XYZ file of C-alpha atoms in Angstrom:
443
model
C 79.154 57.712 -14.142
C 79.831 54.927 -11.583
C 82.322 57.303 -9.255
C 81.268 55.541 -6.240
C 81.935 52.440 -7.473
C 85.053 53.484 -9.030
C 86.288 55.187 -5.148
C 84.728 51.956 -3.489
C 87.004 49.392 -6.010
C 90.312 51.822 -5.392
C 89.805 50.910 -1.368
C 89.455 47.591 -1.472
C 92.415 46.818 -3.865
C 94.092 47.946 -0.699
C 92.347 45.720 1.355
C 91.477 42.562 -0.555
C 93.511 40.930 -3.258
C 92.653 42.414 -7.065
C 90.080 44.300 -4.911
C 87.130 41.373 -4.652
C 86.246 38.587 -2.159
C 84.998 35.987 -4.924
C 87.222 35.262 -8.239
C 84.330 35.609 -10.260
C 83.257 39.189 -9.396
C 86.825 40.273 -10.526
C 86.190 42.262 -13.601
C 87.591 44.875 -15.738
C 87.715 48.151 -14.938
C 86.481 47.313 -12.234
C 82.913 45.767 -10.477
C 79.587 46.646 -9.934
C 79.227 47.858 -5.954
C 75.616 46.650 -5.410
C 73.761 48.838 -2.385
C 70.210 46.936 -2.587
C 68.007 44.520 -4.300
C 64.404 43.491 -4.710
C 62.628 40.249 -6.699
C 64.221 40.295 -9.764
C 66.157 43.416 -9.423
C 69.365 45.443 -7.947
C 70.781 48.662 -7.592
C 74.487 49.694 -7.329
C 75.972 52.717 -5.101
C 75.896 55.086 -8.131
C 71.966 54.601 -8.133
C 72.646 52.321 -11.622
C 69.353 49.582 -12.154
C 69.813 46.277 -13.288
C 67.680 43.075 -14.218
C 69.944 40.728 -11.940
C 70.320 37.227 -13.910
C 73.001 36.386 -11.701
C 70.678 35.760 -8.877
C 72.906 35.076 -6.224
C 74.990 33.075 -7.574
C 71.923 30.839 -8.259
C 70.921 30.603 -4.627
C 67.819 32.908 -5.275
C 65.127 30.775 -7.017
C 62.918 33.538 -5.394
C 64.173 36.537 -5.927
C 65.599 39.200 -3.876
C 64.006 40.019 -0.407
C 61.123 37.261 -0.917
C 58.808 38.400 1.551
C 58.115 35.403 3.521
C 61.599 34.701 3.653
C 62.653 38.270 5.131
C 59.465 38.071 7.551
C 61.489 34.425 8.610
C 65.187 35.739 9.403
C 64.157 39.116 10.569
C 61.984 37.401 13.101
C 64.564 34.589 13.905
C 67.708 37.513 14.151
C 65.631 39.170 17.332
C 65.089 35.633 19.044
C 68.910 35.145 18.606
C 71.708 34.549 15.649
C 73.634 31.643 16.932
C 72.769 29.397 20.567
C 75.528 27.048 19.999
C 72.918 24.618 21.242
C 70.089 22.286 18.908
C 67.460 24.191 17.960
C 64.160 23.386 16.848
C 64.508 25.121 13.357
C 67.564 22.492 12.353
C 64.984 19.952 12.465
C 62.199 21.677 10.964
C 64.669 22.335 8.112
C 66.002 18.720 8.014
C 62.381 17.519 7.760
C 62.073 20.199 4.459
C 64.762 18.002 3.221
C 63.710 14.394 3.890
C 60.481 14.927 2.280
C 61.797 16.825 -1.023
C 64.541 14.777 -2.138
C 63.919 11.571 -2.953
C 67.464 9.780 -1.283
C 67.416 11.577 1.605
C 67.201 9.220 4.589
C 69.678 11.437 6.544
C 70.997 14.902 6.972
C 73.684 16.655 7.440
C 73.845 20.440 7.520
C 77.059 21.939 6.889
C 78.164 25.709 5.942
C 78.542 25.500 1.997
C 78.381 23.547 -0.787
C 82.260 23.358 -0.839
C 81.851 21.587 2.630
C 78.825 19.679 1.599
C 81.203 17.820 -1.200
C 84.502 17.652 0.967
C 82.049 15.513 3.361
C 80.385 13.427 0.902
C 84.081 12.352 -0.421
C 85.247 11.827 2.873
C 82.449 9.407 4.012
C 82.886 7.303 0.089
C 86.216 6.782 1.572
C 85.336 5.867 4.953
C 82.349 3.667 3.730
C 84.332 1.682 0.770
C 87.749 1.983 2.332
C 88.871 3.018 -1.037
C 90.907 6.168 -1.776
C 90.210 7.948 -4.880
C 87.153 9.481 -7.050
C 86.270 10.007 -10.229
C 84.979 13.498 -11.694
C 84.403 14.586 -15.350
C 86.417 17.554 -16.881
C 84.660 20.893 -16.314
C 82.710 19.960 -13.327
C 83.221 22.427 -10.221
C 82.352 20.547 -6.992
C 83.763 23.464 -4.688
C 87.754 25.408 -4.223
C 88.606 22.221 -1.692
C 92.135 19.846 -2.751
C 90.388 16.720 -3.027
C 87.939 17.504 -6.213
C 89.489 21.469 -7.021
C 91.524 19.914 -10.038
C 90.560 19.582 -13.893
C 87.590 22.627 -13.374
C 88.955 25.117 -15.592
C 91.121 25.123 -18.987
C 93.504 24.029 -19.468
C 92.331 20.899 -18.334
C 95.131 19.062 -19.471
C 96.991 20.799 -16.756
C 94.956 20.103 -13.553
C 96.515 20.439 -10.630
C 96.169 24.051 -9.247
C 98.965 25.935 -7.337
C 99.004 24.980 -3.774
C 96.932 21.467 -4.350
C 99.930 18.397 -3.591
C 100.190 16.307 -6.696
C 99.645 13.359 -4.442
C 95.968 14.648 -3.463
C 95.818 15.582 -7.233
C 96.834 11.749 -8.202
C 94.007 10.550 -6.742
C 91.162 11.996 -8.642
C 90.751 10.125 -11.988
C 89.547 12.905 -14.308
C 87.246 11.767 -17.247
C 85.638 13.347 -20.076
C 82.057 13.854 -19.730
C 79.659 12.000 -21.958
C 82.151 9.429 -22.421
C 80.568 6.328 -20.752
C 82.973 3.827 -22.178
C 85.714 5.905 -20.524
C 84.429 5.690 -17.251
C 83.613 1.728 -17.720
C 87.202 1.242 -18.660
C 88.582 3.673 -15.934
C 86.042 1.214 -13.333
C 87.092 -1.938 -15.085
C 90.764 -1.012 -14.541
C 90.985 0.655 -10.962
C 89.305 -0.625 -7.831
C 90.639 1.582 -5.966
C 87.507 4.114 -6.752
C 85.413 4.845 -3.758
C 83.107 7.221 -5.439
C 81.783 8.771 -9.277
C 81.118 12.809 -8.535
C 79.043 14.174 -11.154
C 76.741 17.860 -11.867
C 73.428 16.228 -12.998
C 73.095 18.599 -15.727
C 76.735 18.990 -16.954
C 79.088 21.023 -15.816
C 78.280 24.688 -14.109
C 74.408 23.498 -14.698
C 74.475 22.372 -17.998
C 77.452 24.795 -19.395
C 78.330 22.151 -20.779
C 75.325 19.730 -21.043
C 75.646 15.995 -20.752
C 73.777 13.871 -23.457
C 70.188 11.870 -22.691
C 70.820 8.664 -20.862
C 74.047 9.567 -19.623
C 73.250 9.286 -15.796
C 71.022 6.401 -15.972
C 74.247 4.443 -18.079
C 76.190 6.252 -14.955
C 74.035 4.669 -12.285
C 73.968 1.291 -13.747
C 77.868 1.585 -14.324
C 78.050 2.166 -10.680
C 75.979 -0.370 -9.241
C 78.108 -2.773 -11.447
C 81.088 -1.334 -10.122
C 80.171 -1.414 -6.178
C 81.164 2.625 -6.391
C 79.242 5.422 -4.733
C 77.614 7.592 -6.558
C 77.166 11.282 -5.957
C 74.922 13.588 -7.242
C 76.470 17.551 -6.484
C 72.983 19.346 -6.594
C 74.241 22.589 -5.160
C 73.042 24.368 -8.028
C 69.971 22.003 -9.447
C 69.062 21.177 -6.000
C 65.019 22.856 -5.667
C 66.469 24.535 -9.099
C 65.458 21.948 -11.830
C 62.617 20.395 -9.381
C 60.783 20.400 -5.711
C 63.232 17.484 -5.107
C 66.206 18.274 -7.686
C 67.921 16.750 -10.672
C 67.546 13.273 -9.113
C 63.951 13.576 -9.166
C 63.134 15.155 -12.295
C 65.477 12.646 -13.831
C 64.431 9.966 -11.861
C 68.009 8.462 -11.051
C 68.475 7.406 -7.357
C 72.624 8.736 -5.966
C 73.920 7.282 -3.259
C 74.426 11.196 -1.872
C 73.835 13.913 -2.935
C 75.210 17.765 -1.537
C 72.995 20.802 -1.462
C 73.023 24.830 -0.645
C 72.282 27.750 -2.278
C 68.599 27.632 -2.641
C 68.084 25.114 0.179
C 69.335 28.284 2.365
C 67.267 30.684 0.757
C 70.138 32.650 -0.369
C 72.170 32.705 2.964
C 75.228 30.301 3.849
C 74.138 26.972 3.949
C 74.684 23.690 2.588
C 74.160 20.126 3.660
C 74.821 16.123 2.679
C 72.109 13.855 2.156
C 71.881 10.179 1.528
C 71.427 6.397 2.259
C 71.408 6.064 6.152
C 74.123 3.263 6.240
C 76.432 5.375 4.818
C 75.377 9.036 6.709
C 75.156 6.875 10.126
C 78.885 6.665 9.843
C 79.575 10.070 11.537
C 77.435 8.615 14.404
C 78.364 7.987 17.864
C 77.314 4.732 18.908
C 78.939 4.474 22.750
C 81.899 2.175 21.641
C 85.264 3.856 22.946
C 87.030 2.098 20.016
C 84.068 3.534 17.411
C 83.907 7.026 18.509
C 87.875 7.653 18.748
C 89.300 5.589 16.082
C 86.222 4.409 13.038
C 83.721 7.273 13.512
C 84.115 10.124 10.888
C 84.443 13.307 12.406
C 82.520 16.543 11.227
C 82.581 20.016 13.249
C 81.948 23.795 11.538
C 80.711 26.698 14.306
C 77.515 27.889 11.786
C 76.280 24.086 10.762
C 72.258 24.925 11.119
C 72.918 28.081 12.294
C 69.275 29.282 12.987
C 68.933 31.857 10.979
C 69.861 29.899 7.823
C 67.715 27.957 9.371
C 64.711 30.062 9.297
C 65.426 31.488 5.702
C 66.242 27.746 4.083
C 62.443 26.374 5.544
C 60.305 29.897 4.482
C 62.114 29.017 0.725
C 61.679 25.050 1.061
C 58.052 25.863 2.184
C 57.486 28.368 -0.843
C 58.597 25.888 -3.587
C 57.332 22.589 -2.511
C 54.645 22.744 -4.484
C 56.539 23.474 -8.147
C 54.787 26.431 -8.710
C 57.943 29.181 -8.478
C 60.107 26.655 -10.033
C 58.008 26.795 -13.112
C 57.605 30.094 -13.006
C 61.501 30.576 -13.576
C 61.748 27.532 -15.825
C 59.084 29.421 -18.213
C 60.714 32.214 -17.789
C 64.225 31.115 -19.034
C 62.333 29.262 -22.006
C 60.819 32.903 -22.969
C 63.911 34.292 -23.040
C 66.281 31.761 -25.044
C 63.426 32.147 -27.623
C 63.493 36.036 -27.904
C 67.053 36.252 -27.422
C 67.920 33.640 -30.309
C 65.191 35.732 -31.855
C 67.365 38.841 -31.548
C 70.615 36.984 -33.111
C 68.691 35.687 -36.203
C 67.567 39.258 -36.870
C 71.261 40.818 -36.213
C 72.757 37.879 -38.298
C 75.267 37.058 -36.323
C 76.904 33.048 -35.623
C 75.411 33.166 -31.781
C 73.594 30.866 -30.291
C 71.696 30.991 -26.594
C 70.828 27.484 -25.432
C 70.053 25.623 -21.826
C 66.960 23.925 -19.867
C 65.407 24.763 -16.810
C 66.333 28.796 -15.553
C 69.522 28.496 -17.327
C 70.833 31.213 -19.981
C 73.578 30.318 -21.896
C 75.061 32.672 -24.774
C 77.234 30.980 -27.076
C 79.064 33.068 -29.862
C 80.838 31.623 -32.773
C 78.425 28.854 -32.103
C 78.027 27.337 -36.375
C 74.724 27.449 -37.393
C 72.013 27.778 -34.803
C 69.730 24.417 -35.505
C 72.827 22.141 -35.805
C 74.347 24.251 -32.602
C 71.077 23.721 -30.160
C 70.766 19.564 -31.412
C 74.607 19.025 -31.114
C 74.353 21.027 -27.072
C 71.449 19.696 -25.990
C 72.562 15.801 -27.358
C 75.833 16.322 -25.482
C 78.291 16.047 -28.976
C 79.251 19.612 -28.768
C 83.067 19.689 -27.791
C 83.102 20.935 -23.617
C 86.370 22.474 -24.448
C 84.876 25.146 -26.350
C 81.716 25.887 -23.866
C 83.701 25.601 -20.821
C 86.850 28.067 -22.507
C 84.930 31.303 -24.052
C 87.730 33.897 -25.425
C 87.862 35.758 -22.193
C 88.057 39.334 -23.589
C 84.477 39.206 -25.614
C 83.055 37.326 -22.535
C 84.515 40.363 -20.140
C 83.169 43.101 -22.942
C 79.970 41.422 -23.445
C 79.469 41.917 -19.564
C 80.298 45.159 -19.202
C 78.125 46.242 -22.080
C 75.116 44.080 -20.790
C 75.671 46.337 -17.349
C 75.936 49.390 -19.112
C 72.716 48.244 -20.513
C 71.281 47.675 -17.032
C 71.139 44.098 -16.904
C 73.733 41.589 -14.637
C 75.089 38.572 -15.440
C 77.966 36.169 -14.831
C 79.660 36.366 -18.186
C 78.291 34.380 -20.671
C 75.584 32.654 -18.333
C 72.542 33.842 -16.847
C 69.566 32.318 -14.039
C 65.977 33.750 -14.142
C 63.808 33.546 -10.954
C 60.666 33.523 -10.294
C 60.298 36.955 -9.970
C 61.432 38.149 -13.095
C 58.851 40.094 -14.865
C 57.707 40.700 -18.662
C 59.456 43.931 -18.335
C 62.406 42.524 -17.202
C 63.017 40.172 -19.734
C 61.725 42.581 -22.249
C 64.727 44.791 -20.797
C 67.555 41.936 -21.278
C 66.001 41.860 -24.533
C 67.011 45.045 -25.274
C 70.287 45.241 -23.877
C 71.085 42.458 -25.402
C 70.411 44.309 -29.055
C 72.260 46.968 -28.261
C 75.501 44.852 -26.933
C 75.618 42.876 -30.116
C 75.565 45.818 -31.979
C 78.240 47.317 -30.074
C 80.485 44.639 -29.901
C 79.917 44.742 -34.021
C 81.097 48.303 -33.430
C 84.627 47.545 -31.933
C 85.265 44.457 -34.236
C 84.770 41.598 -31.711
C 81.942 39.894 -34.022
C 81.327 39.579 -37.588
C 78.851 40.899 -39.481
């Protein structure tokens, strides 16, 4: 019985709209009320255990309660929370940066990714003097007007309530994987100041994008004298010690970070060529610093103890070692779980790279269905728009089967052990044969 959890959702539907603080933790009957966690682990107020393969929303390459990182904030929350002064630890932590990623000739720390991306637009305008952006269909660059539009289905209808159609008019959407779109939406508008783009398709790699893509991006954007920007909140220290860009070896203009760069606190930052990052400088000229300089405030920028937690996780995964811990273990489990589909028969597929766990159902047959993902053919449409009541059951049976994850997806860690994934194994038997139970899959 979850009858805490059940009392604990009833009190804050009074408080918070549909009872939740985050759209995606809204769930039917009602969610999960988590009271602790540890590496690869969590428990809920009813005393329920669960694998967690939703891992903090990805910001927990490590785990939960990594021990050097817990030693780091518990240490830095007696010696103070907030100075509102510089601090020695923001540039400790900006130095973790410069040396990992590969374009990252200056910082900027801000509070989230959402921020991170609302800056890095806002300095492609200031820097080209141009006003709009392109972003592909499916992509989710933060909740902020400027990029919020075409994320979710239908994305024929962009514009969300409350975002102006005139902020709306100035992102050009695109297709992913379509190259020649972009070169003809370049050719015909020079009025882009930037290209926005997830390095590994949308909601990393959801929704993959095909080989080559980004380097036919990069060169399209040189052409083009338009920025280029690399959103590595998610595959930032995820995919590689210095992110997408480096594993891929394609150089952005800038590129925004968080999650894992704050160790699974609130952080994010902006990184990128120095004559472009040097524009929210003050230089000493009245006419500069009022009128040309780009402004940029936010009370817990490099707040220290974000501080402290992002350099103990920096530290930990410089040298590659966790990171390919959690890349194995992903691989293991897209084999055994694709494993488990060919014995239950069913037209399911699991698919992704790195940590990434992707369940597709009704996917055609599996060989053709893992070639056509991973080459970037298969429509985004259908792997961005799941039917939304198997997604929500196959949830809810995966946590009555003691494992957590965000719908269809799933992140491993580093942490995860060969009981865990043996457990997600399991559960994962059980839920297909339940959901053959109540008529949501073929047989």
């Amino acid at each position: 019985m979850l009858n805490r959890s059940l009392a604990l959702y009833e009190k804050a539907s009074r408080i918070f709209p549909n009872g939740v603080t985050h759209d995606s933790r809204f769930t039917a009957p009602f969610p999960i009320y988590a009271s602790r966690a540890e590496a690869g682990r969590k428990w809920d107020v009813d005393g329920r255990e669960y694998v967690d393969l939703w891992m903090g929303h990805g910001a927990l390459l490590l785990g939960h309660c990594y021990p050097e990182m817990v030693a780091a904030v518990s240490e830095q929350v007696a010696r103070g929370t907030h100075y509102g002064a510089c601090h020695e630890l923001e540039v400790e932590w900006g130095e973790w940066v410069t040396k990992l990623i590969p374009t990252a000739e200056r910082v900027r720390f801000t509070s989230s990714g959402t921020e991170a991306t609302l800056m890095a637009l806002r300095l492609a305008r200031t820097f080209s003097g141009k006003r709009k952006v392109l972003k592909f269909i499916g992509h989710f660059h933060g909740w902020h007007d400027n990029l919020n539009v075409g994320v979710l289905p239908p994305f024929d209808e962009p514009v969300p309530p409350g975002v102006l159609r005139e902020v709306a008019d100035t992102v050009c959407l695109c297709p992913p994987n379509q190259i020649d779109q972009v070169e003809a939406i370049l050719d015909r508008d020079d009025d882009i100041a930037c290209v926005i783009v997830e390095p590994t398709g949308a909601t990393f790699g959801v929704a993959p994008l095909r080989p080559g893509f980004l380097e036919d991006l990069r060169r399209l954007t040189l052409q083009h004298d338009v920025l280029l920007i690399f959103d590595e909140v998610v595959t930032g220290f995820r995919c590689s010690p210095g992110g997408a860009q480096s594993y891929y070896n394609i150089k952005p203009d800038l590129t925004s970070l968080a999650k894992i760069l704050a160790g699974g606190l609130p952080g994010g930052c902006l990184t990128g060529r120095r004559d472009i990052m040097d524009l929210l400088a003050f230089r000493g000229d009245r006419e500069w610093d009022t009128c040309r300089k780009m402004p940029h405030q936010g009370t817990f920028n490099a707040n220290p103890v974000s501080a402290a937690a992002g350099i103990a996780t920096l530290k930990t995964i410089e040298d590659g070692t966790h990171i390919a811990r959690a890349n194995r273990n992903g691989e293991i489990l897209r084999n055994r779980l694709n494993g488990v589909i060919s014995d239950h028969g069913v037209d399911w597929v699991v698919y992704g790279d790195f940590s990434g766990v992707k369940f597709l159902p009704d996917s055609g047959p599996m060989d053709q269905s893992l070639e056509a993902i991973a080459g970037g053919t298969y429509d985004y449409r259908r792997l961005k728009a799941p039917d939304p009541v198997l997604r929500d059951t196959f949830r809810a049976s995966m946590q009555l089967e003691g494992v957590d994850l965000h719908g269809l997806t799933g992140l491993t860690a580093s942490v995860h052990t060969n009981e865990d994934l043996d457990q997600v194994v399991r559960a994962f038997d059980c839920t297909l044969d339940r959901l053959k139970r109540q008529g949501l899959i073929g047989t």
